[in-house]
Amino acid sequence: MPMPAAVHPATDRAARLKAETRQVHEQLDQAIMALDPFRSRDHYARFLRIQWAFHVRIAPLYADEGLARLFPDLAARCRLSLIEADLTDLGFAKPEAPGTISVEPAEALGWLYVAEGSNLGAAFLFKAAQKSLDLGESFGARHLAGHPEGRALHWRQFTAALDAADLAPTDEEVVVDGAKKAFAFVRVQVEMEASAAGLPATSARGI
Ligand code: HEM
């Protein structure tokens, strides 16, 4: 009998990342909404600056050749230029750039999970930007727009590649650690915006 072709069974890495970061994601959502980002375009700029800092930080990952072998459409997924265009549309300056990261591939997968997942959840934010601020996919909310193929399909393609990546068992914790670091980085940006706006730290309000 012919032997079946060797295939790498897909892991449940994406599902595990979701479970392990559920709480920090919820806390981040609440902290962002506490900035009241859809009250006005000036408030929305707070959110854009947070997004910009995060995507500047991870931009090198989207240009990484090794990671591009795992995610063939990786470079096209980078949304940094869209965030910059959103800032320009609205006449807002780019804030001071944070340093970029250079991390090992397993940790990079965690950071990428957070960045790509945030586009799935952005459906709600996109609608709010349209409704409250009259922004859209060609002005001011470019980076929140869904992929032409649909957000869900675009996300499933990413998670399929994420699940299929061949890692050593000991690397699984490193992936989760990368995702937690990414959420923590974004959270710090939120707190910096809150402080610049004269709002109390969200943690002081139990978020
Ligand atoms: C107020 C702000 C936010 C809200 C209301 C929100 C809401 C959501 C929602 C509803 C989903 C699930 C979408 C679906 O399953 O169809 C989601 C997914 C996700 N969001 Fe957010 N989000 C927010 C901000 C963020 C930010 C800033 C990040 C990271 C930088 C982020 C990371 C993620 C990730 C990684 C997922 C994918 C979860 C998974 O299915 O594995 N979100 N978000």
PDB file of C-alpha atoms in Angstrom, residues 10-206:
ATOM      1  CA  ALA A  10      -2.382  22.027  11.500  1.00  0.00           C
ATOM      2  CA  THR A  11      -2.069  23.031  15.137  1.00  0.00           C
ATOM      3  CA  ASP A  12      -4.645  24.863  17.221  1.00  0.00           C
ATOM      4  CA  ARG A  13      -2.180  27.734  17.712  1.00  0.00           C
ATOM      5  CA  ALA A  14      -4.594  30.507  16.682  1.00  0.00           C
ATOM      6  CA  ALA A  15      -7.349  29.222  18.967  1.00  0.00           C
ATOM      7  CA  ARG A  16      -4.882  28.995  21.826  1.00  0.00           C
ATOM      8  CA  LEU A  17      -3.700  32.552  21.237  1.00  0.00           C
ATOM      9  CA  LYS A  18      -7.281  33.751  21.306  1.00  0.00           C
ATOM     10  CA  ALA A  19      -7.966  31.974  24.593  1.00  0.00           C
ATOM     11  CA  GLU A  20      -4.728  33.112  26.205  1.00  0.00           C
ATOM     12  CA  THR A  21      -5.212  36.771  25.277  1.00  0.00           C
ATOM     13  CA  ARG A  22      -8.976  37.067  25.760  1.00  0.00           C
ATOM     14  CA  GLN A  23      -8.647  39.004  28.986  1.00  0.00           C
ATOM     15  CA  VAL A  24      -5.956  41.445  27.842  1.00  0.00           C
ATOM     16  CA  HIS A  25      -7.934  42.040  24.651  1.00  0.00           C
ATOM     17  CA  GLU A  26     -11.075  42.905  26.604  1.00  0.00           C
ATOM     18  CA  GLN A  27      -9.147  45.234  28.874  1.00  0.00           C
ATOM     19  CA  LEU A  28      -7.567  46.909  25.873  1.00  0.00           C
ATOM     20  CA  ASP A  29     -10.948  47.383  24.169  1.00  0.00           C
ATOM     21  CA  GLN A  30     -12.273  49.060  27.266  1.00  0.00           C
ATOM     22  CA  ALA A  31      -9.202  51.251  27.660  1.00  0.00           C
ATOM     23  CA  ILE A  32      -9.488  52.380  24.032  1.00  0.00           C
ATOM     24  CA  MET A  33     -13.199  53.107  24.341  1.00  0.00           C
ATOM     25  CA  ALA A  34     -12.422  55.141  27.481  1.00  0.00           C
ATOM     26  CA  LEU A  35     -10.523  57.498  25.151  1.00  0.00           C
ATOM     27  CA  ASP A  36     -13.886  58.131  23.483  1.00  0.00           C
ATOM     28  CA  PRO A  37     -12.302  57.825  20.015  1.00  0.00           C
ATOM     29  CA  PHE A  38     -15.463  58.491  18.027  1.00  0.00           C
ATOM     30  CA  ARG A  39     -16.558  61.642  19.837  1.00  0.00           C
ATOM     31  CA  SER A  40     -14.720  63.851  17.349  1.00  0.00           C
ATOM     32  CA  ARG A  41     -11.953  63.640  14.780  1.00  0.00           C
ATOM     33  CA  ASP A  42      -9.535  65.037  17.359  1.00  0.00           C
ATOM     34  CA  HIS A  43     -10.453  62.179  19.678  1.00  0.00           C
ATOM     35  CA  TYR A  44     -10.067  59.718  16.820  1.00  0.00           C
ATOM     36  CA  ALA A  45      -6.515  61.022  16.292  1.00  0.00           C
ATOM     37  CA  ARG A  46      -5.680  59.498  19.674  1.00  0.00           C
ATOM     38  CA  PHE A  47      -6.614  56.104  18.315  1.00  0.00           C
ATOM     39  CA  LEU A  48      -4.738  56.694  15.052  1.00  0.00           C
ATOM     40  CA  ARG A  49      -1.561  57.555  16.942  1.00  0.00           C
ATOM     41  CA  ILE A  50      -1.854  54.347  18.959  1.00  0.00           C
ATOM     42  CA  GLN A  51      -2.305  52.310  15.793  1.00  0.00           C
ATOM     43  CA  TRP A  52       0.568  54.118  14.136  1.00  0.00           C
ATOM     44  CA  ALA A  53       2.980  53.409  16.990  1.00  0.00           C
ATOM     45  CA  PHE A  54       2.053  49.723  16.979  1.00  0.00           C
ATOM     46  CA  HIS A  55       2.418  49.319  13.229  1.00  0.00           C
ATOM     47  CA  VAL A  56       5.696  51.247  13.093  1.00  0.00           C
ATOM     48  CA  ARG A  57       7.014  48.929  15.746  1.00  0.00           C
ATOM     49  CA  ILE A  58       6.160  45.776  13.819  1.00  0.00           C
ATOM     50  CA  ALA A  59       6.795  47.040  10.279  1.00  0.00           C
ATOM     51  CA  PRO A  60      10.046  45.034   9.958  1.00  0.00           C
ATOM     52  CA  LEU A  61       8.131  41.809  10.526  1.00  0.00           C
ATOM     53  CA  TYR A  62       6.040  42.422   7.411  1.00  0.00           C
ATOM     54  CA  ALA A  63       9.245  42.829   5.382  1.00  0.00           C
ATOM     55  CA  ASP A  64      10.960  39.765   6.822  1.00  0.00           C
ATOM     56  CA  GLU A  65      11.879  37.176   4.212  1.00  0.00           C
ATOM     57  CA  GLY A  66      11.742  34.230   6.571  1.00  0.00           C
ATOM     58  CA  LEU A  67       8.266  35.136   7.800  1.00  0.00           C
ATOM     59  CA  ALA A  68       7.143  35.732   4.203  1.00  0.00           C
ATOM     60  CA  ARG A  69       7.817  32.050   3.536  1.00  0.00           C
ATOM     61  CA  LEU A  70       5.186  31.228   6.161  1.00  0.00           C
ATOM     62  CA  PHE A  71       2.727  33.934   5.048  1.00  0.00           C
ATOM     63  CA  PRO A  72       3.090  34.468   1.290  1.00  0.00           C
ATOM     64  CA  ASP A  73       0.958  37.654   1.289  1.00  0.00           C
ATOM     65  CA  LEU A  74       2.695  39.121   4.331  1.00  0.00           C
ATOM     66  CA  ALA A  75       4.063  42.328   2.774  1.00  0.00           C
ATOM     67  CA  ALA A  76       0.625  43.192   1.369  1.00  0.00           C
ATOM     68  CA  ARG A  77      -0.913  42.819   4.828  1.00  0.00           C
ATOM     69  CA  CYS A  78       1.116  45.699   6.291  1.00  0.00           C
ATOM     70  CA  ARG A  79      -1.247  48.578   7.109  1.00  0.00           C
ATOM     71  CA  LEU A  80       1.310  51.175   8.172  1.00  0.00           C
ATOM     72  CA  SER A  81       1.015  53.243   4.981  1.00  0.00           C
ATOM     73  CA  LEU A  82      -2.794  53.244   5.344  1.00  0.00           C
ATOM     74  CA  ILE A  83      -2.540  54.559   8.903  1.00  0.00           C
ATOM     75  CA  GLU A  84      -0.133  57.254   7.704  1.00  0.00           C
ATOM     76  CA  ALA A  85      -2.596  58.194   4.964  1.00  0.00           C
ATOM     77  CA  ASP A  86      -5.393  58.374   7.565  1.00  0.00           C
ATOM     78  CA  LEU A  87      -3.296  60.753   9.670  1.00  0.00           C
ATOM     79  CA  THR A  88      -2.514  62.877   6.612  1.00  0.00           C
ATOM     80  CA  ASP A  89      -6.172  62.921   5.482  1.00  0.00           C
ATOM     81  CA  LEU A  90      -7.149  64.421   8.806  1.00  0.00           C
ATOM     82  CA  GLY A  91      -4.196  66.807   9.031  1.00  0.00           C
ATOM     83  CA  PHE A  92      -2.610  65.124  12.039  1.00  0.00           C
ATOM     84  CA  ALA A  93       1.133  64.899  12.515  1.00  0.00           C
ATOM     85  CA  LYS A  94       2.891  61.617  13.052  1.00  0.00           C
ATOM     86  CA  PRO A  95       3.930  61.216  16.670  1.00  0.00           C
ATOM     87  CA  GLU A  96       7.430  60.352  17.743  1.00  0.00           C
ATOM     88  CA  ALA A  97       8.261  56.913  16.390  1.00  0.00           C
ATOM     89  CA  PRO A  98       8.876  54.089  18.830  1.00  0.00           C
ATOM     90  CA  GLY A  99      11.739  51.726  18.121  1.00  0.00           C
ATOM     91  CA  THR A 100      11.073  48.812  15.828  1.00  0.00           C
ATOM     92  CA  ILE A 101      11.413  45.251  16.990  1.00  0.00           C
ATOM     93  CA  SER A 102      13.697  42.498  15.938  1.00  0.00           C
ATOM     94  CA  VAL A 103      12.462  39.251  17.369  1.00  0.00           C
ATOM     95  CA  GLU A 104      12.871  35.585  16.746  1.00  0.00           C
ATOM     96  CA  PRO A 105      10.283  34.022  14.409  1.00  0.00           C
ATOM     97  CA  ALA A 106       8.199  32.344  17.124  1.00  0.00           C
ATOM     98  CA  GLU A 107       7.739  35.603  19.012  1.00  0.00           C
ATOM     99  CA  ALA A 108       7.083  37.425  15.741  1.00  0.00           C
ATOM    100  CA  LEU A 109       4.136  35.095  15.111  1.00  0.00           C
ATOM    101  CA  GLY A 110       2.528  36.306  18.325  1.00  0.00           C
ATOM    102  CA  TRP A 111       2.953  39.981  17.382  1.00  0.00           C
ATOM    103  CA  LEU A 112       1.568  39.304  13.907  1.00  0.00           C
ATOM    104  CA  TYR A 113      -1.421  37.440  15.372  1.00  0.00           C
ATOM    105  CA  VAL A 114      -2.340  40.576  17.343  1.00  0.00           C
ATOM    106  CA  ALA A 115      -1.889  42.947  14.402  1.00  0.00           C
ATOM    107  CA  GLU A 116      -3.841  40.779  11.968  1.00  0.00           C
ATOM    108  CA  GLY A 117      -6.569  39.920  14.467  1.00  0.00           C
ATOM    109  CA  SER A 118      -7.103  43.591  15.167  1.00  0.00           C
ATOM    110  CA  ASN A 119      -8.237  43.972  11.562  1.00  0.00           C
ATOM    111  CA  LEU A 120     -10.927  41.343  12.111  1.00  0.00           C
ATOM    112  CA  GLY A 121     -12.255  43.213  15.112  1.00  0.00           C
ATOM    113  CA  ALA A 122     -11.963  46.514  13.231  1.00  0.00           C
ATOM    114  CA  ALA A 123     -15.342  45.971  11.547  1.00  0.00           C
ATOM    115  CA  PHE A 124     -17.029  47.586  14.541  1.00  0.00           C
ATOM    116  CA  LEU A 125     -14.517  50.440  14.654  1.00  0.00           C
ATOM    117  CA  PHE A 126     -14.871  51.063  10.915  1.00  0.00           C
ATOM    118  CA  LYS A 127     -18.650  51.359  11.223  1.00  0.00           C
ATOM    119  CA  ALA A 128     -18.310  53.747  14.136  1.00  0.00           C
ATOM    120  CA  ALA A 129     -15.818  55.883  12.183  1.00  0.00           C
ATOM    121  CA  GLN A 130     -18.230  56.011   9.249  1.00  0.00           C
ATOM    122  CA  LYS A 131     -21.292  56.763  11.297  1.00  0.00           C
ATOM    123  CA  SER A 132     -19.900  59.202  13.837  1.00  0.00           C
ATOM    124  CA  LEU A 133     -17.073  60.884  11.950  1.00  0.00           C
ATOM    125  CA  ASP A 134     -18.022  60.545   8.296  1.00  0.00           C
ATOM    126  CA  LEU A 135     -14.806  58.697   7.505  1.00  0.00           C
ATOM    127  CA  GLY A 136     -14.379  55.728   5.187  1.00  0.00           C
ATOM    128  CA  GLU A 137     -12.117  53.475   3.197  1.00  0.00           C
ATOM    129  CA  SER A 138     -10.821  56.322   1.045  1.00  0.00           C
ATOM    130  CA  PHE A 139     -10.569  58.985   3.713  1.00  0.00           C
ATOM    131  CA  GLY A 140      -9.473  58.820   7.325  1.00  0.00           C
ATOM    132  CA  ALA A 141     -10.404  55.198   8.070  1.00  0.00           C
ATOM    133  CA  ARG A 142      -8.456  53.455   5.309  1.00  0.00           C
ATOM    134  CA  HIS A 143      -6.632  51.179   7.718  1.00  0.00           C
ATOM    135  CA  LEU A 144      -9.877  49.959   9.304  1.00  0.00           C
ATOM    136  CA  ALA A 145     -11.513  48.928   6.024  1.00  0.00           C
ATOM    137  CA  GLY A 146     -12.050  45.256   5.334  1.00  0.00           C
ATOM    138  CA  HIS A 147     -10.025  43.358   2.767  1.00  0.00           C
ATOM    139  CA  PRO A 148     -11.698  43.196  -0.680  1.00  0.00           C
ATOM    140  CA  GLU A 149     -12.020  39.412  -0.254  1.00  0.00           C
ATOM    141  CA  GLY A 150     -13.754  39.947   3.075  1.00  0.00           C
ATOM    142  CA  ARG A 151     -12.352  40.294   6.562  1.00  0.00           C
ATOM    143  CA  ALA A 152     -13.252  36.775   7.637  1.00  0.00           C
ATOM    144  CA  LEU A 153     -11.618  35.043   4.677  1.00  0.00           C
ATOM    145  CA  HIS A 154      -8.515  37.236   4.949  1.00  0.00           C
ATOM    146  CA  TRP A 155      -8.282  36.309   8.629  1.00  0.00           C
ATOM    147  CA  ARG A 156      -8.837  32.578   8.017  1.00  0.00           C
ATOM    148  CA  GLN A 157      -6.035  32.590   5.442  1.00  0.00           C
ATOM    149  CA  PHE A 158      -3.749  34.116   8.043  1.00  0.00           C
ATOM    150  CA  THR A 159      -4.714  31.741  10.845  1.00  0.00           C
ATOM    151  CA  ALA A 160      -4.381  28.719   8.524  1.00  0.00           C
ATOM    152  CA  ALA A 161      -0.781  29.722   7.802  1.00  0.00           C
ATOM    153  CA  LEU A 162      -0.206  30.497  11.475  1.00  0.00           C
ATOM    154  CA  ASP A 163      -1.515  27.082  12.503  1.00  0.00           C
ATOM    155  CA  ALA A 164       0.580  25.353   9.848  1.00  0.00           C
ATOM    156  CA  ALA A 165       3.912  26.953  10.796  1.00  0.00           C
ATOM    157  CA  ASP A 166       6.329  24.287  11.911  1.00  0.00           C
ATOM    158  CA  LEU A 167       7.702  25.156  15.346  1.00  0.00           C
ATOM    159  CA  ALA A 168       9.469  23.284  18.092  1.00  0.00           C
ATOM    160  CA  PRO A 169       7.062  22.418  20.947  1.00  0.00           C
ATOM    161  CA  THR A 170       9.020  24.710  23.247  1.00  0.00           C
ATOM    162  CA  ASP A 171       8.325  27.616  20.896  1.00  0.00           C
ATOM    163  CA  GLU A 172       4.579  27.559  21.556  1.00  0.00           C
ATOM    164  CA  GLU A 173       5.020  29.520  24.769  1.00  0.00           C
ATOM    165  CA  VAL A 174       7.205  32.013  22.920  1.00  0.00           C
ATOM    166  CA  VAL A 175       4.390  32.666  20.416  1.00  0.00           C
ATOM    167  CA  VAL A 176       1.906  33.336  23.222  1.00  0.00           C
ATOM    168  CA  ASP A 177       4.473  35.529  24.937  1.00  0.00           C
ATOM    169  CA  GLY A 178       4.858  37.541  21.722  1.00  0.00           C
ATOM    170  CA  ALA A 179       1.093  38.113  21.546  1.00  0.00           C
ATOM    171  CA  LYS A 180       0.986  39.211  25.177  1.00  0.00           C
ATOM    172  CA  LYS A 181       3.888  41.599  24.615  1.00  0.00           C
ATOM    173  CA  ALA A 182       2.080  43.054  21.602  1.00  0.00           C
ATOM    174  CA  PHE A 183      -1.110  43.664  23.586  1.00  0.00           C
ATOM    175  CA  ALA A 184       0.969  45.160  26.404  1.00  0.00           C
ATOM    176  CA  PHE A 185       2.765  47.467  23.976  1.00  0.00           C
ATOM    177  CA  VAL A 186      -0.534  48.760  22.581  1.00  0.00           C
ATOM    178  CA  ARG A 187      -1.865  49.184  26.095  1.00  0.00           C
ATOM    179  CA  VAL A 188       1.103  51.389  26.990  1.00  0.00           C
ATOM    180  CA  GLN A 189       0.347  53.553  23.950  1.00  0.00           C
ATOM    181  CA  VAL A 190      -3.265  53.886  25.142  1.00  0.00           C
ATOM    182  CA  GLU A 191      -2.119  54.968  28.585  1.00  0.00           C
ATOM    183  CA  MET A 192       0.228  57.539  27.035  1.00  0.00           C
ATOM    184  CA  GLU A 193      -2.657  58.993  25.036  1.00  0.00           C
ATOM    185  CA  ALA A 194      -4.872  59.019  28.116  1.00  0.00           C
ATOM    186  CA  SER A 195      -2.213  60.827  30.074  1.00  0.00           C
ATOM    187  CA  ALA A 196      -1.606  63.367  27.273  1.00  0.00           C
ATOM    188  CA  ALA A 197      -5.355  64.016  27.208  1.00  0.00           C
ATOM    189  CA  GLY A 198      -5.372  64.594  30.958  1.00  0.00           C
ATOM    190  CA  LEU A 199      -7.492  61.490  31.610  1.00  0.00           C
ATOM    191  CA  PRO A 200      -6.800  59.317  34.635  1.00  0.00           C
ATOM    192  CA  ALA A 201      -4.956  56.079  33.939  1.00  0.00           C
ATOM    193  CA  THR A 202      -7.551  53.497  32.960  1.00  0.00           C
ATOM    194  CA  SER A 203      -6.097  51.070  35.484  1.00  0.00           C
ATOM    195  CA  ALA A 204      -7.108  53.540  38.187  1.00  0.00           C
ATOM    196  CA  ARG A 205     -10.689  52.965  37.046  1.00  0.00           C
ATOM    197  CA  GLY A 206     -10.407  49.215  37.209  1.00  0.00           C
TER     198      GLY A 206
END
